[in-house]
Amino acid sequence: MTLATKQPAPPSSTRAPIEQNAATSGWRKLIPHQTGWILLGLAACSVVIGWFFGGPYLLGPIVSVAPIVRMDLVQTLVASGHIETPFRISVGSQIIGVVAAIPVAEGQQVKADDVLIRLDDNEARASVILAEGQMAQAEARVRQVRDLTLPAAEQSLGEARATLVNVQQIHARISKLLADGVSTRVAFDEATKNLDIARAQMRNAELTVFSNRPGGADFAVAETQSAQARATLRAAQTRLGYTEIKAARDGVLIGRDVEVGNVVQPGKELMRLSPAGEIQITIQIDEKNLGLIALKQQALASADAFSKENFPAAVNFINPSVDLQRASVEVKLNVASPPAYLRQDMTVSVDIEVARRVKAIIVSVADLHDLATGAPWVLQGDDGHARRRQVTVGLVSAGKAEIVTGLQEGDIVVPATSRVKDGQRIRVRAPTA
């Protein structure tokens, strides 16, 4: 019977290489599978990188553009100026007097016929009372001539006429008796004398009646005295009215150079009144823009103190002369409906509409090349390429330009900031809203 003997185990140092070799053998089996994915990833990265860097060169850069449309274009001329009234009323006194009261203050709104200054009126009132007395006397004289003197003269005329008729009859009878030898010469002479006296009395009565009738001397004198008295009273009343200096029209009191107790005299300005309701804007425009301005052009104005509020105006005056020192022209605009907040000499800005194009082809001035040279052009997007197009420019305003010829509605213009060159390929992308 044979006995098996147990062999001792190999040391650990001899097993490690065997296990390591086994692991290495497994990793090597996996290498072909992982290498395929790595190479595929590298290829994809190469494609992306190539497309990112090479795409713009092959297909052109992406350009954000918008198709050209028609719209209204308004050209405006911007200027600044100030508010003023067409004229200012200088308030003064027409007589010499002492200021008794000033019932208004500077800057106050006043109405027509409001009292601005009161002068001492004691002397003027006394003159009115004296003139009223003279007027009463003159009118009484006219009434006396019309109601008393004239009727009395007419009655005297009637009596004189009757006396003359009686004396004429007596004179005729005595003349006949004298011719028949019955009467004496003395009686005839007495009758003749009485006839001459009656005729004289008749003429005096007629003259008295004529003189006291309208158009006669006495009546004319009485009427003249009445008219003189009436004129004297009117002058006294007018002088009394001058003691109250009133506003000629509605407005704002913008200046005052008088105080209570001052002695005023004609010819000296005491106050200044800015009339209400008539406002205009005065501006200075550059001489080179004179050809753009015309009468009745509409404008939109705003006061610097109320910049968010606008009001309409219209050109109503262009100075025919040019300021040599400033090389500018004075222009005035009428404000038909001035807002209540406007004040004299207030600073305003004005946009004058000097030209308008309706439904014009518009492009941005920034997209035009060589505009200043007189031969402007644009880069037009055409079939994936940028093509140079000569254009004719019309109105230019507020960064917009009217294209008269060279482009049509719906064409695409490449922005000048895109750095695209003529003939270069481009990829067009509509701008996002």
Tab-separated table of C-alpha atoms in Angstrom:
chain	number	residue	atom	x	y	z
A	1	MET	CA	0.000	0.000	0.000
A	2	THR	CA	1.483	3.151	-1.083
A	3	LEU	CA	1.154	6.241	1.086
A	4	ALA	CA	0.670	9.701	-0.570
A	5	THR	CA	2.853	12.392	0.725
A	6	LYS	CA	1.562	16.053	1.038
A	7	GLN	CA	3.576	18.604	-0.886
A	8	PRO	CA	4.196	21.976	0.739
A	9	ALA	CA	2.329	25.065	-0.819
A	10	PRO	CA	4.362	27.389	-2.984
A	11	PRO	CA	5.252	30.648	-1.370
A	12	SER	CA	3.041	33.703	-1.994
A	13	SER	CA	5.770	35.393	-3.885
A	14	THR	CA	5.456	32.829	-6.559
A	15	ARG	CA	1.639	33.249	-6.939
A	16	ALA	CA	1.528	37.032	-7.415
A	17	PRO	CA	3.075	37.078	-10.836
A	18	ILE	CA	0.640	34.469	-11.961
A	19	GLU	CA	-2.376	36.587	-10.791
A	20	GLN	CA	-0.911	39.792	-12.226
A	21	ASN	CA	-0.432	38.185	-15.564
A	22	ALA	CA	-4.051	37.120	-15.533
A	23	ALA	CA	-5.264	40.689	-14.841
A	24	THR	CA	-3.062	42.115	-17.528
A	25	SER	CA	-4.419	39.630	-19.938
A	26	GLY	CA	-8.032	40.769	-19.195
A	27	TRP	CA	-7.263	44.475	-19.658
A	28	ARG	CA	-5.709	43.742	-22.983
A	29	LYS	CA	-8.862	42.002	-24.017
A	30	LEU	CA	-10.839	45.185	-23.278
A	31	ILE	CA	-8.551	47.579	-25.221
A	32	PRO	CA	-10.113	47.124	-28.677
A	33	HIS	CA	-13.638	47.917	-27.406
A	34	GLN	CA	-12.733	51.164	-25.526
A	35	THR	CA	-10.461	52.414	-28.247
A	36	GLY	CA	-13.346	52.476	-30.700
A	37	TRP	CA	-15.400	54.807	-28.493
A	38	ILE	CA	-12.465	57.079	-27.867
A	39	LEU	CA	-11.728	57.384	-31.541
A	40	LEU	CA	-15.408	58.068	-32.276
A	41	GLY	CA	-15.472	60.860	-29.647
A	42	LEU	CA	-12.329	62.388	-31.063
A	43	ALA	CA	-13.818	62.318	-34.534
A	44	ALA	CA	-17.006	64.021	-33.334
A	45	CYS	CA	-14.997	66.732	-31.585
A	46	SER	CA	-13.004	67.240	-34.723
A	47	VAL	CA	-16.196	67.681	-36.748
A	48	VAL	CA	-17.662	70.168	-34.254
A	49	ILE	CA	-14.452	72.117	-34.024
A	50	GLY	CA	-14.081	72.102	-37.773
A	51	TRP	CA	-17.644	73.264	-38.272
A	52	PHE	CA	-17.291	75.976	-35.622
A	53	PHE	CA	-14.096	77.372	-37.042
A	54	GLY	CA	-14.498	76.463	-40.665
A	55	GLY	CA	-18.244	76.980	-41.102
A	56	PRO	CA	-18.087	80.781	-41.356
A	57	TYR	CA	-15.437	80.479	-44.045
A	58	LEU	CA	-17.351	77.878	-46.008
A	59	LEU	CA	-20.951	79.101	-45.583
A	60	GLY	CA	-20.349	82.685	-44.488
A	61	PRO	CA	-21.069	84.508	-41.235
A	62	ILE	CA	-24.540	84.682	-39.744
A	63	VAL	CA	-25.947	88.175	-40.254
A	64	SER	CA	-29.036	89.528	-38.499
A	65	VAL	CA	-31.046	91.523	-41.015
A	66	ALA	CA	-34.563	92.781	-41.526
A	67	PRO	CA	-36.325	93.221	-44.860
A	68	ILE	CA	-36.806	96.753	-46.107
A	69	VAL	CA	-40.301	98.151	-45.677
A	70	ARG	CA	-42.041	101.362	-46.650
A	71	MET	CA	-42.820	103.924	-43.970
A	72	ASP	CA	-43.315	107.637	-43.509
A	73	LEU	CA	-40.177	109.684	-42.925
A	74	VAL	CA	-40.292	113.128	-41.380
A	75	GLN	CA	-37.326	115.463	-41.389
A	76	THR	CA	-37.221	117.895	-38.508
A	77	LEU	CA	-35.040	120.817	-37.600
A	78	VAL	CA	-34.302	121.037	-33.890
A	79	ALA	CA	-33.679	124.396	-32.259
A	80	SER	CA	-34.013	126.039	-28.879
A	81	GLY	CA	-35.455	129.430	-28.067
A	82	HIS	CA	-37.650	131.247	-25.611
A	83	ILE	CA	-41.261	132.263	-25.082
A	84	GLU	CA	-42.284	135.839	-25.696
A	85	THR	CA	-45.398	137.811	-26.530
A	86	PRO	CA	-45.644	139.575	-29.894
A	87	PHE	CA	-45.498	142.840	-27.974
A	88	ARG	CA	-45.379	144.140	-24.413
A	89	ILE	CA	-47.593	146.895	-23.106
A	90	SER	CA	-45.840	149.744	-21.364
A	91	VAL	CA	-48.051	151.122	-18.593
A	92	GLY	CA	-47.638	154.804	-17.737
A	93	SER	CA	-49.499	157.864	-16.516
A	94	GLN	CA	-51.042	160.495	-18.779
A	95	ILE	CA	-51.039	163.189	-16.109
A	96	ILE	CA	-48.775	164.385	-13.328
A	97	GLY	CA	-49.933	162.998	-10.023
A	98	VAL	CA	-49.088	161.303	-6.759
A	99	VAL	CA	-49.523	157.518	-6.487
A	100	ALA	CA	-52.199	156.809	-3.882
A	101	ALA	CA	-52.535	153.009	-4.241
A	102	ILE	CA	-51.236	150.026	-6.234
A	103	PRO	CA	-53.843	147.234	-5.976
A	104	VAL	CA	-51.868	144.649	-8.030
A	105	ALA	CA	-48.591	142.809	-7.567
A	106	GLU	CA	-45.839	141.888	-10.003
A	107	GLY	CA	-46.531	138.539	-11.679
A	108	GLN	CA	-50.277	138.799	-11.131
A	109	GLN	CA	-52.817	137.883	-13.795
A	110	VAL	CA	-55.001	140.887	-14.612
A	111	LYS	CA	-58.099	141.420	-16.725
A	112	ALA	CA	-58.868	144.265	-19.096
A	113	ASP	CA	-59.928	147.439	-17.231
A	114	ASP	CA	-58.513	146.207	-13.916
A	115	VAL	CA	-57.048	149.138	-11.961
A	116	LEU	CA	-53.255	148.909	-11.795
A	117	ILE	CA	-52.415	152.280	-10.192
A	118	ARG	CA	-54.574	154.918	-8.436
A	119	LEU	CA	-53.439	158.537	-8.286
A	120	ASP	CA	-54.635	161.213	-5.886
A	121	ASP	CA	-57.885	162.514	-7.445
A	122	ASN	CA	-58.972	165.425	-5.195
A	123	GLU	CA	-58.096	168.143	-7.708
A	124	ALA	CA	-59.563	166.198	-10.609
A	125	ARG	CA	-62.854	165.683	-8.776
A	126	ALA	CA	-63.097	169.413	-7.980
A	127	SER	CA	-62.562	170.200	-11.663
A	128	VAL	CA	-65.385	167.850	-12.582
A	129	ILE	CA	-67.765	169.531	-10.116
A	130	LEU	CA	-66.893	173.000	-11.493
A	131	ALA	CA	-67.374	171.817	-15.082
A	132	GLU	CA	-70.705	170.248	-14.190
A	133	GLY	CA	-71.886	173.639	-12.855
A	134	GLN	CA	-70.817	175.406	-16.031
A	135	MET	CA	-72.551	172.748	-18.062
A	136	ALA	CA	-75.779	173.238	-16.116
A	137	GLN	CA	-75.672	177.002	-16.728
A	138	ALA	CA	-75.081	176.589	-20.439
A	139	GLU	CA	-77.882	174.094	-20.823
A	140	ALA	CA	-80.205	176.439	-18.867
A	141	ARG	CA	-79.346	179.233	-21.290
A	142	VAL	CA	-80.283	177.037	-24.258
A	143	ARG	CA	-83.563	176.108	-22.598
A	144	GLN	CA	-84.230	179.797	-21.845
A	145	VAL	CA	-83.765	180.781	-25.475
A	146	ARG	CA	-85.849	177.883	-26.721
A	147	ASP	CA	-88.651	177.984	-24.144
A	148	LEU	CA	-88.881	181.698	-23.128
A	149	THR	CA	-87.082	184.141	-25.369
A	150	LEU	CA	-88.219	182.653	-28.649
A	151	PRO	CA	-91.949	182.449	-27.738
A	152	ALA	CA	-91.839	186.043	-26.438
A	153	ALA	CA	-90.155	187.228	-29.623
A	154	GLU	CA	-92.719	185.418	-31.748
A	155	GLN	CA	-95.524	187.089	-29.781
A	156	SER	CA	-93.897	190.497	-30.202
A	157	LEU	CA	-93.595	189.802	-33.915
A	158	GLY	CA	-97.308	189.098	-34.122
A	159	GLU	CA	-98.131	192.301	-32.306
A	160	ALA	CA	-95.795	194.306	-34.539
A	161	ARG	CA	-97.363	192.770	-37.606
A	162	ALA	CA	-100.855	193.724	-36.423
A	163	THR	CA	-99.740	197.265	-35.542
A	164	LEU	CA	-98.130	197.652	-38.954
A	165	VAL	CA	-101.353	196.586	-40.698
A	166	ASN	CA	-103.360	199.112	-38.655
A	167	VAL	CA	-100.905	201.961	-39.259
A	168	GLN	CA	-100.828	201.164	-42.981
A	169	GLN	CA	-104.624	201.447	-43.136
A	170	ILE	CA	-104.597	204.795	-41.291
A	171	HIS	CA	-101.839	206.109	-43.552
A	172	ALA	CA	-103.834	205.072	-46.614
A	173	ARG	CA	-106.994	206.867	-45.388
A	174	ILE	CA	-105.146	210.091	-44.533
A	175	SER	CA	-103.396	210.033	-47.875
A	176	LYS	CA	-106.777	209.812	-49.630
A	177	LEU	CA	-108.251	212.593	-47.466
A	178	LEU	CA	-105.223	214.755	-48.181
A	179	ALA	CA	-105.714	214.224	-51.874
A	180	ASP	CA	-109.389	215.208	-51.541
A	181	GLY	CA	-108.417	218.331	-49.607
A	182	VAL	CA	-110.163	217.218	-46.476
A	183	SER	CA	-107.082	216.335	-44.340
A	184	THR	CA	-104.153	218.491	-43.497
A	185	ARG	CA	-100.525	218.048	-44.285
A	186	VAL	CA	-99.726	217.717	-40.599
A	187	ALA	CA	-102.029	214.717	-40.214
A	188	PHE	CA	-100.436	213.081	-43.234
A	189	ASP	CA	-96.939	213.616	-41.886
A	190	GLU	CA	-97.985	212.108	-38.528
A	191	ALA	CA	-99.461	209.052	-40.263
A	192	THR	CA	-96.306	208.620	-42.305
A	193	LYS	CA	-94.147	208.770	-39.145
A	194	ASN	CA	-96.302	206.187	-37.415
A	195	LEU	CA	-96.004	203.927	-40.478
A	196	ASP	CA	-92.197	204.145	-40.429
A	197	ILE	CA	-92.167	203.318	-36.698
A	198	ALA	CA	-94.445	200.311	-37.190
A	199	ARG	CA	-92.279	199.004	-40.021
A	200	ALA	CA	-89.150	199.369	-37.855
A	201	GLN	CA	-90.805	197.540	-34.977
A	202	MET	CA	-91.821	194.809	-37.421
A	203	ARG	CA	-88.238	194.383	-38.605
A	204	ASN	CA	-86.934	194.309	-35.027
A	205	ALA	CA	-89.476	191.654	-34.054
A	206	GLU	CA	-88.556	189.550	-37.083
A	207	LEU	CA	-84.840	189.807	-36.259
A	208	THR	CA	-85.487	188.853	-32.643
A	209	VAL	CA	-87.466	185.790	-33.690
A	210	PHE	CA	-84.860	184.753	-36.241
A	211	SER	CA	-82.018	185.247	-33.749
A	212	ASN	CA	-83.671	183.006	-31.147
A	213	ARG	CA	-84.715	180.277	-33.540
A	214	PRO	CA	-82.316	177.312	-34.267
A	215	GLY	CA	-79.662	178.683	-36.587
A	216	GLY	CA	-80.040	182.211	-35.241
A	217	ALA	CA	-77.306	184.190	-33.543
A	218	ASP	CA	-78.623	184.103	-29.968
A	219	PHE	CA	-79.502	180.418	-30.218
A	220	ALA	CA	-76.062	179.688	-31.753
A	221	VAL	CA	-74.338	181.530	-28.918
A	222	ALA	CA	-76.303	179.578	-26.343
A	223	GLU	CA	-75.554	176.289	-28.090
A	224	THR	CA	-71.871	177.174	-28.432
A	225	GLN	CA	-71.634	177.937	-24.743
A	226	SER	CA	-73.361	174.643	-23.994
A	227	ALA	CA	-70.976	172.740	-26.257
A	228	GLN	CA	-67.974	174.418	-24.615
A	229	ALA	CA	-69.277	173.560	-21.182
A	230	ARG	CA	-69.904	169.992	-22.283
A	231	ALA	CA	-66.345	169.724	-23.617
A	232	THR	CA	-64.953	171.204	-20.412
A	233	LEU	CA	-66.895	168.637	-18.387
A	234	ARG	CA	-65.719	165.812	-20.608
A	235	ALA	CA	-62.108	166.936	-20.258
A	236	ALA	CA	-62.473	167.128	-16.487
A	237	GLN	CA	-64.047	163.672	-16.378
A	238	THR	CA	-61.296	162.291	-18.612
A	239	ARG	CA	-58.662	163.793	-16.368
A	240	LEU	CA	-60.398	162.228	-13.399
A	241	GLY	CA	-60.356	158.894	-15.271
A	242	TYR	CA	-56.608	159.280	-15.752
A	243	THR	CA	-56.200	159.056	-11.991
A	244	GLU	CA	-57.015	155.334	-12.363
A	245	ILE	CA	-54.443	153.649	-14.598
A	246	LYS	CA	-56.090	150.490	-15.962
A	247	ALA	CA	-54.995	147.410	-17.885
A	248	ALA	CA	-55.574	147.764	-21.610
A	249	ARG	CA	-56.154	144.007	-21.996
A	250	ASP	CA	-55.841	140.670	-20.225
A	251	GLY	CA	-52.301	139.703	-19.337
A	252	VAL	CA	-49.608	139.196	-16.733
A	253	LEU	CA	-47.861	142.030	-14.937
A	254	ILE	CA	-44.196	141.221	-15.603
A	255	GLY	CA	-42.583	144.443	-14.372
A	256	ARG	CA	-43.215	147.260	-11.879
A	257	ASP	CA	-41.158	150.401	-11.275
A	258	VAL	CA	-43.445	152.500	-9.031
A	259	GLU	CA	-44.372	152.702	-5.385
A	260	VAL	CA	-47.056	154.434	-3.350
A	261	GLY	CA	-46.177	158.102	-2.819
A	262	ASN	CA	-44.147	158.462	-6.017
A	263	VAL	CA	-44.830	161.490	-8.191
A	264	VAL	CA	-45.445	160.223	-11.702
A	265	GLN	CA	-45.517	162.108	-14.954
A	266	PRO	CA	-46.334	161.353	-18.599
A	267	GLY	CA	-43.704	159.521	-20.627
A	268	LYS	CA	-42.295	157.388	-17.802
A	269	GLU	CA	-42.869	153.615	-17.803
A	270	LEU	CA	-44.384	152.494	-14.528
A	271	MET	CA	-45.311	148.868	-15.304
A	272	ARG	CA	-44.962	146.281	-18.071
A	273	LEU	CA	-47.809	144.021	-19.082
A	274	SER	CA	-47.475	140.825	-21.094
A	275	PRO	CA	-50.765	140.330	-23.006
A	276	ALA	CA	-52.510	136.996	-22.571
A	277	GLY	CA	-53.615	134.734	-25.413
A	278	GLU	CA	-50.904	135.647	-27.921
A	279	ILE	CA	-47.717	133.667	-27.443
A	280	GLN	CA	-44.856	133.105	-29.842
A	281	ILE	CA	-41.523	131.292	-29.760
A	282	THR	CA	-38.364	133.032	-30.915
A	283	ILE	CA	-35.479	130.808	-32.043
A	284	GLN	CA	-32.176	131.215	-33.842
A	285	ILE	CA	-31.390	128.745	-36.622
A	286	ASP	CA	-28.078	128.242	-38.346
A	287	GLU	CA	-27.721	130.116	-41.617
A	288	LYS	CA	-27.013	126.872	-43.486
A	289	ASN	CA	-30.515	125.614	-42.602
A	290	LEU	CA	-32.293	128.696	-43.956
A	291	GLY	CA	-33.320	126.841	-47.113
A	292	LEU	CA	-35.233	124.276	-45.046
A	293	ILE	CA	-37.457	126.794	-43.268
A	294	ALA	CA	-40.722	128.094	-44.743
A	295	LEU	CA	-43.746	129.939	-43.425
A	296	LYS	CA	-46.636	127.893	-42.000
A	297	GLN	CA	-44.418	124.857	-41.306
A	298	GLN	CA	-45.726	122.887	-38.345
A	299	ALA	CA	-43.645	122.257	-35.259
A	300	LEU	CA	-43.815	120.532	-31.906
A	301	ALA	CA	-42.441	122.435	-28.910
A	302	SER	CA	-41.766	121.589	-25.287
A	303	ALA	CA	-40.661	123.730	-22.387
A	304	ASP	CA	-37.511	122.614	-20.622
A	305	ALA	CA	-39.342	122.863	-17.303
A	306	PHE	CA	-42.135	120.584	-18.614
A	307	SER	CA	-40.206	118.326	-20.986
A	308	LYS	CA	-42.831	115.578	-20.983
A	309	GLU	CA	-45.544	117.871	-22.325
A	310	ASN	CA	-45.660	119.055	-25.950
A	311	PHE	CA	-47.696	121.716	-27.697
A	312	PRO	CA	-48.059	122.620	-31.403
A	313	ALA	CA	-46.658	125.724	-33.074
A	314	ALA	CA	-46.298	127.075	-36.603
A	315	VAL	CA	-43.671	129.225	-38.317
A	316	ASN	CA	-45.080	132.710	-38.932
A	317	PHE	CA	-41.982	134.909	-39.317
A	318	ILE	CA	-38.534	134.511	-40.854
A	319	ASN	CA	-36.197	137.445	-40.421
A	320	PRO	CA	-35.037	138.680	-43.828
A	321	SER	CA	-31.605	139.545	-42.434
A	322	VAL	CA	-28.821	137.340	-41.078
A	323	ASP	CA	-26.951	137.960	-37.840
A	324	LEU	CA	-23.362	138.350	-39.011
A	325	GLN	CA	-21.812	137.645	-35.635
A	326	ARG	CA	-23.678	134.404	-34.990
A	327	ALA	CA	-24.360	133.440	-38.628
A	328	SER	CA	-27.948	132.728	-37.660
A	329	VAL	CA	-31.450	133.750	-38.664
A	330	GLU	CA	-34.227	134.703	-36.283
A	331	VAL	CA	-37.411	132.659	-36.708
A	332	LYS	CA	-40.676	133.109	-34.821
A	333	LEU	CA	-43.393	130.516	-34.340
A	334	ASN	CA	-46.966	131.249	-33.362
A	335	VAL	CA	-48.557	129.190	-30.582
A	336	ALA	CA	-52.288	129.093	-31.275
A	337	SER	CA	-53.295	127.336	-28.049
A	338	PRO	CA	-50.612	128.027	-25.461
A	339	PRO	CA	-50.688	125.835	-22.337
A	340	ALA	CA	-51.267	127.598	-19.042
A	341	TYR	CA	-47.790	126.832	-17.694
A	342	LEU	CA	-45.957	128.925	-20.305
A	343	ARG	CA	-44.213	131.984	-18.921
A	344	GLN	CA	-42.538	134.985	-20.506
A	345	ASP	CA	-38.904	134.240	-21.532
A	346	MET	CA	-39.266	130.514	-20.699
A	347	THR	CA	-36.738	128.289	-22.514
A	348	VAL	CA	-38.259	125.840	-25.011
A	349	SER	CA	-37.085	123.278	-27.552
A	350	VAL	CA	-38.697	123.115	-30.993
A	351	ASP	CA	-38.852	120.356	-33.626
A	352	ILE	CA	-39.881	121.945	-36.918
A	353	GLU	CA	-41.176	119.590	-39.599
A	354	VAL	CA	-39.307	120.740	-42.706
A	355	ALA	CA	-40.030	117.764	-44.992
A	356	ARG	CA	-42.123	114.598	-45.103
A	357	ARG	CA	-41.992	111.486	-47.285
A	358	VAL	CA	-44.999	109.173	-47.318
A	359	LYS	CA	-44.464	105.420	-47.742
A	360	ALA	CA	-40.800	105.795	-48.613
A	361	ILE	CA	-38.157	103.036	-48.682
A	362	ILE	CA	-36.134	103.612	-45.533
A	363	VAL	CA	-32.784	102.278	-44.365
A	364	SER	CA	-30.624	103.115	-41.415
A	365	VAL	CA	-27.953	105.724	-42.077
A	366	ALA	CA	-25.520	103.387	-40.300
A	367	ASP	CA	-26.019	100.824	-43.073
A	368	LEU	CA	-24.968	103.264	-45.814
A	369	HIS	CA	-21.406	103.370	-47.078
A	370	ASP	CA	-19.724	106.525	-48.414
A	371	LEU	CA	-22.759	108.718	-47.760
A	372	ALA	CA	-20.611	111.817	-47.449
A	373	THR	CA	-18.881	111.230	-50.799
A	374	GLY	CA	-22.050	111.659	-52.837
A	375	ALA	CA	-21.917	108.066	-54.142
A	376	PRO	CA	-23.551	106.020	-51.395
A	377	TRP	CA	-23.918	102.238	-51.595
A	378	VAL	CA	-25.129	99.327	-49.495
A	379	LEU	CA	-24.448	95.619	-49.216
A	380	GLN	CA	-27.587	93.809	-50.281
A	381	GLY	CA	-28.268	90.233	-49.238
A	382	ASP	CA	-28.825	88.338	-52.498
A	383	ASP	CA	-28.939	84.509	-52.856
A	384	GLY	CA	-26.694	83.875	-49.875
A	385	HIS	CA	-24.133	86.523	-50.848
A	386	ALA	CA	-23.544	90.174	-50.015
A	387	ARG	CA	-23.730	92.283	-53.182
A	388	ARG	CA	-22.768	95.918	-53.482
A	389	ARG	CA	-25.617	98.141	-54.708
A	390	GLN	CA	-25.361	101.823	-55.593
A	391	VAL	CA	-28.297	103.793	-54.201
A	392	THR	CA	-29.700	107.296	-54.498
A	393	VAL	CA	-30.415	108.866	-51.138
A	394	GLY	CA	-33.208	111.384	-50.631
A	395	LEU	CA	-34.335	112.676	-47.269
A	396	VAL	CA	-32.107	112.015	-44.255
A	397	SER	CA	-33.410	112.478	-40.737
A	398	ALA	CA	-33.043	111.005	-37.263
A	399	GLY	CA	-30.655	108.273	-38.357
A	400	LYS	CA	-32.914	107.187	-41.212
A	401	ALA	CA	-32.402	107.703	-44.942
A	402	GLU	CA	-34.828	107.607	-47.846
A	403	ILE	CA	-33.697	105.399	-50.739
A	404	VAL	CA	-34.926	106.844	-54.008
A	405	THR	CA	-33.354	104.301	-56.347
A	406	GLY	CA	-31.333	101.102	-55.912
A	407	LEU	CA	-33.509	99.125	-53.508
A	408	GLN	CA	-37.049	97.829	-53.394
A	409	GLU	CA	-39.448	96.871	-50.681
A	410	GLY	CA	-38.536	93.467	-49.255
A	411	ASP	CA	-34.812	93.690	-50.129
A	412	ILE	CA	-32.288	92.809	-47.434
A	413	VAL	CA	-29.481	95.181	-46.428
A	414	VAL	CA	-26.442	93.849	-44.586
A	415	PRO	CA	-25.543	96.034	-41.586
A	416	ALA	CA	-22.316	97.940	-42.029
A	417	THR	CA	-21.181	96.751	-38.607
A	418	SER	CA	-21.099	93.111	-39.784
A	419	ARG	CA	-17.722	93.590	-41.528
A	420	VAL	CA	-18.995	91.646	-44.511
A	421	LYS	CA	-17.317	92.331	-47.851
A	422	ASP	CA	-18.746	92.526	-51.326
A	423	GLY	CA	-19.320	89.031	-52.775
A	424	GLN	CA	-18.860	87.222	-49.477
A	425	ARG	CA	-21.195	84.376	-48.580
A	426	ILE	CA	-23.582	85.138	-45.713
A	427	ARG	CA	-26.214	83.343	-43.736
A	428	VAL	CA	-29.229	85.565	-43.135
A	429	ARG	CA	-31.043	85.475	-39.812
A	430	ALA	CA	-34.081	87.583	-39.020
A	431	PRO	CA	-33.620	89.625	-35.842
A	432	THR	CA	-35.500	88.479	-32.780
A	433	ALA	CA	-38.294	90.702	-31.524
